[in-house]
Structures are given as structure tokens and as C-alpha cells.
Amino acid sequence: GWLAEQLGKVPERQAIAPGGTMPFRGRDLRIDWHAEAPRPPRLDGDRLTCGGPVSSLDGRLRRWLESQALDLAGADLDDYCARVGLPVPMLRLSRARRRWGSCSGRKCIRVNWRLVMAPDSVRRSVVAHEVAHLVHFDHSPAFHALLSDLFEGDIGAADAWLKAQGAGLYS
């Protein structure tokens, strides 16, 4: 019974297909595919237009999401590092299943590329958390005080969103 309950919590995989949707920055984008359209995805409001072979659509859209994730997280990192007066460290994307972000002792920050599908405040909370680790490499009261000063949103709400909705980003 327990196993069945746990398996029931696993999000069902959503097929990426023409006419379908995919999450991006907290909203759903309609996938507008036409064989004759240019292959690179182009964002137009709530539509993502792209062309090329439908058989490679999934891969093109994933690569587009990863590119967007790197750009957005990079801008977040620039912003938060400027606020604390630190040089911007190396940024890498992660495919980790258990962590949304990490900060190494070698001053490299990694964020999960799937955060590009979450609302902006959720992604920014993860980046702010990792920047706070550049100053305090622990979860001390000083770390949490800095994070509260650094992040402009509600950390509790962002954490709650990840806890409730985060697994869905893997579907």
C-alpha cells in the first residue's frame, strides 16, 4: 500500500507535442509547430513557435529551455552578487534530482535548469540562496539573515512552491 501511494505521487510524464503546452517561468506556453517554420524556437507572448522535424522537437525545446535558464539565472546571479559586493562566480546548469542549487568551495554556483519552468520568484530564491552561501558557507543565523536581506520575495512561499510543485518540473 505504501509503495502504491508513493508511486501515485510521481508526476505523469507530459508529452511535448505540437499544440501541447510546456511550462516556462510559471506559465504555460502553447507549442506552435509548423514544419516550414524556422527550427529555433521563438517566443511570442504565450506561444513558442518552431519548425523542423517533429521527431526532434523535444530535444530542441529542452535545449531552448536550458539556454533560457542560463540567461535568466545569469542575470539573477549578476544582480545578487552586485548587491553583496562580490565578483560573479562561474555559473553552471545542473540536472540534479535532489538539489535545486549548489555552491562549491571553488566559487562555482550550479542551478537546476528546470527552474526556468517555475515562477521567476522561485528561481531567484534559489540563486539568492546560493549567493548567500558565497558569504556564509553554512545555514547559520547569519546566512539566513543575509538571505532575508538579499532576496526581495518571500522565501517561505518560494520554498513551499518547490516542495509542492517541484517534482512536476521533472515531468
Coordinates of C-alpha atoms in Angstrom, one line a residue:
G1 CA 0.0 0.0 0.0
W2 CA 2.8 2.4 0.9
L3 CA 4.6 1.7 -2.4
A4 CA 1.4 2.3 -4.4
E5 CA 0.9 5.6 -2.5
Q6 CA 4.4 6.7 -3.3
L7 CA 4.2 5.8 -7.0
G8 CA 0.9 7.7 -7.1
K9 CA 2.8 10.9 -6.2
V10 CA 5.2 10.6 -9.1
P11 CA 4.1 13.1 -11.8
E12 CA 2.9 11.6 -15.1
R13 CA 5.3 12.4 -17.9
Q14 CA 3.8 15.1 -20.2
A15 CA 4.5 14.6 -23.9
I16 CA 6.0 17.5 -25.7
A17 CA 4.0 17.7 -28.9
P18 CA 2.7 20.3 -31.4
G19 CA -0.4 22.0 -30.0
G20 CA 0.5 21.0 -26.5
T21 CA 1.9 23.1 -23.7
M22 CA 5.0 23.3 -21.6
P23 CA 5.8 25.4 -18.5
F24 CA 8.0 28.4 -18.7
R25 CA 8.6 31.0 -16.0
G26 CA 5.4 29.9 -14.1
R27 CA 3.1 29.9 -17.1
D28 CA 2.2 27.5 -19.8
L29 CA 3.4 28.1 -23.3
R30 CA 1.5 26.7 -26.3
I31 CA 3.8 24.8 -28.7
D32 CA 3.1 26.2 -32.1
W33 CA 4.9 23.9 -34.5
H34 CA 4.9 24.1 -38.3
A35 CA 7.3 22.1 -40.4
E36 CA 8.2 25.1 -42.6
A37 CA 8.9 27.4 -39.7
P38 CA 12.5 28.1 -38.6
R39 CA 13.9 25.4 -36.4
P40 CA 15.0 27.6 -33.5
P41 CA 12.1 28.2 -31.0
R42 CA 10.8 31.8 -31.0
L43 CA 8.8 33.1 -28.0
D44 CA 5.8 35.2 -29.0
G45 CA 3.7 36.0 -26.0
D46 CA 2.3 32.7 -24.7
R47 CA 3.3 30.8 -27.8
L48 CA 6.5 29.1 -28.7
T49 CA 6.8 28.9 -32.5
C50 CA 9.3 26.5 -34.0
G51 CA 9.7 24.2 -37.1
G52 CA 11.9 21.4 -38.4
P53 CA 11.3 17.7 -37.9
V54 CA 8.7 16.9 -35.3
S55 CA 10.8 13.9 -34.3
S56 CA 13.5 16.2 -32.8
L57 CA 11.1 18.8 -31.3
D58 CA 11.5 17.5 -27.7
G59 CA 15.3 18.0 -27.9
R60 CA 15.1 21.4 -29.5
L61 CA 12.7 22.7 -26.8
R62 CA 14.8 21.3 -24.0
R63 CA 17.9 23.0 -25.4
W64 CA 15.9 26.2 -25.7
L65 CA 14.8 25.9 -22.1
E66 CA 18.4 25.3 -20.9
S67 CA 19.6 28.3 -22.8
Q68 CA 16.8 30.5 -21.3
A69 CA 17.7 29.0 -17.8
L70 CA 21.3 30.0 -18.2
D71 CA 20.5 33.5 -19.3
L72 CA 17.9 34.1 -16.6
A73 CA 19.9 32.6 -13.7
G74 CA 23.0 34.5 -15.0
A75 CA 21.1 37.8 -14.7
D76 CA 19.9 36.8 -11.2
L77 CA 23.5 35.9 -10.2
D78 CA 24.8 39.3 -11.5
D79 CA 22.1 41.1 -9.6
Y80 CA 22.6 39.3 -6.2
C81 CA 26.4 39.4 -6.4
A82 CA 26.3 43.2 -7.1
R83 CA 24.0 43.6 -4.0
V84 CA 26.6 41.9 -1.7
G85 CA 29.6 43.4 -3.5
L86 CA 31.1 40.1 -4.7
P87 CA 32.6 39.1 -8.1
V88 CA 30.3 37.0 -10.1
P89 CA 31.3 33.3 -9.9
M90 CA 31.1 30.7 -12.6
L91 CA 27.5 29.5 -13.3
R92 CA 26.7 26.0 -14.5
L93 CA 23.4 24.3 -15.0
S94 CA 22.6 21.1 -13.2
R95 CA 20.4 18.1 -13.9
A96 CA 20.4 17.1 -10.2
R97 CA 17.4 15.2 -8.9
R98 CA 17.7 16.2 -5.3
R99 CA 19.1 19.7 -5.3
W100 CA 17.8 22.9 -6.9
G101 CA 21.1 24.6 -6.4
S102 CA 24.6 24.3 -5.0
C103 CA 27.6 26.4 -4.2
S104 CA 31.1 24.8 -4.2
G105 CA 34.0 25.9 -2.2
R106 CA 35.7 26.8 -5.5
K107 CA 33.1 29.5 -6.0
C108 CA 31.0 27.8 -8.7
I109 CA 27.2 28.0 -8.5
R110 CA 25.0 25.4 -10.1
V111 CA 21.3 25.7 -10.5
N112 CA 18.9 23.1 -11.9
W113 CA 17.9 24.1 -15.4
R114 CA 14.3 23.0 -14.7
L115 CA 13.9 26.1 -12.5
V116 CA 13.2 28.0 -15.8
M117 CA 9.8 26.4 -15.7
A118 CA 9.0 27.7 -12.2
P119 CA 7.8 31.2 -11.4
D120 CA 10.6 33.8 -11.5
S121 CA 10.5 34.3 -7.7
V122 CA 11.2 30.6 -7.1
R123 CA 14.2 30.6 -9.4
R124 CA 15.5 33.8 -7.9
S125 CA 15.1 32.4 -4.4
V126 CA 17.4 29.5 -5.3
V127 CA 20.0 31.8 -6.8
A128 CA 19.9 34.2 -3.8
H129 CA 20.3 31.2 -1.5
E130 CA 23.5 30.1 -3.3
V131 CA 24.9 33.7 -3.4
A132 CA 24.3 33.9 0.4
H133 CA 26.5 30.7 0.6
L134 CA 29.3 32.7 -1.1
V135 CA 29.4 34.8 2.1
H136 CA 28.3 32.1 4.7
F137 CA 29.1 28.6 3.7
D138 CA 26.6 27.1 6.2
H139 CA 23.0 27.6 7.2
S140 CA 23.8 29.7 10.3
P141 CA 21.6 32.6 11.6
A142 CA 24.0 34.9 9.8
F143 CA 23.3 33.1 6.5
H144 CA 19.5 33.3 7.0
A145 CA 19.8 37.0 7.9
L146 CA 21.7 37.7 4.7
L147 CA 19.3 35.7 2.6
S148 CA 16.4 37.6 4.1
D149 CA 18.1 40.9 3.2
L150 CA 19.2 39.7 -0.2
F151 CA 16.0 38.1 -1.6
E152 CA 13.2 40.5 -2.4
G153 CA 10.4 38.0 -2.1
D154 CA 9.0 35.5 0.4
I155 CA 11.5 32.7 0.9
G156 CA 8.9 30.6 2.7
A157 CA 6.5 30.9 -0.2
A158 CA 9.2 30.0 -2.7
D159 CA 10.3 27.0 -0.7
A160 CA 6.6 25.9 -0.3
W161 CA 6.1 26.2 -4.1
L162 CA 9.2 23.9 -4.7
K163 CA 8.0 21.4 -2.1
A164 CA 4.5 21.3 -3.6
Q165 CA 5.2 21.7 -7.3
G166 CA 8.9 20.9 -7.8
A167 CA 8.5 17.3 -8.7
G168 CA 6.2 18.3 -11.5
L169 CA 9.1 20.1 -13.2
Y170 CA 10.6 16.7 -14.0
S171 CA 7.6 15.6 -15.9

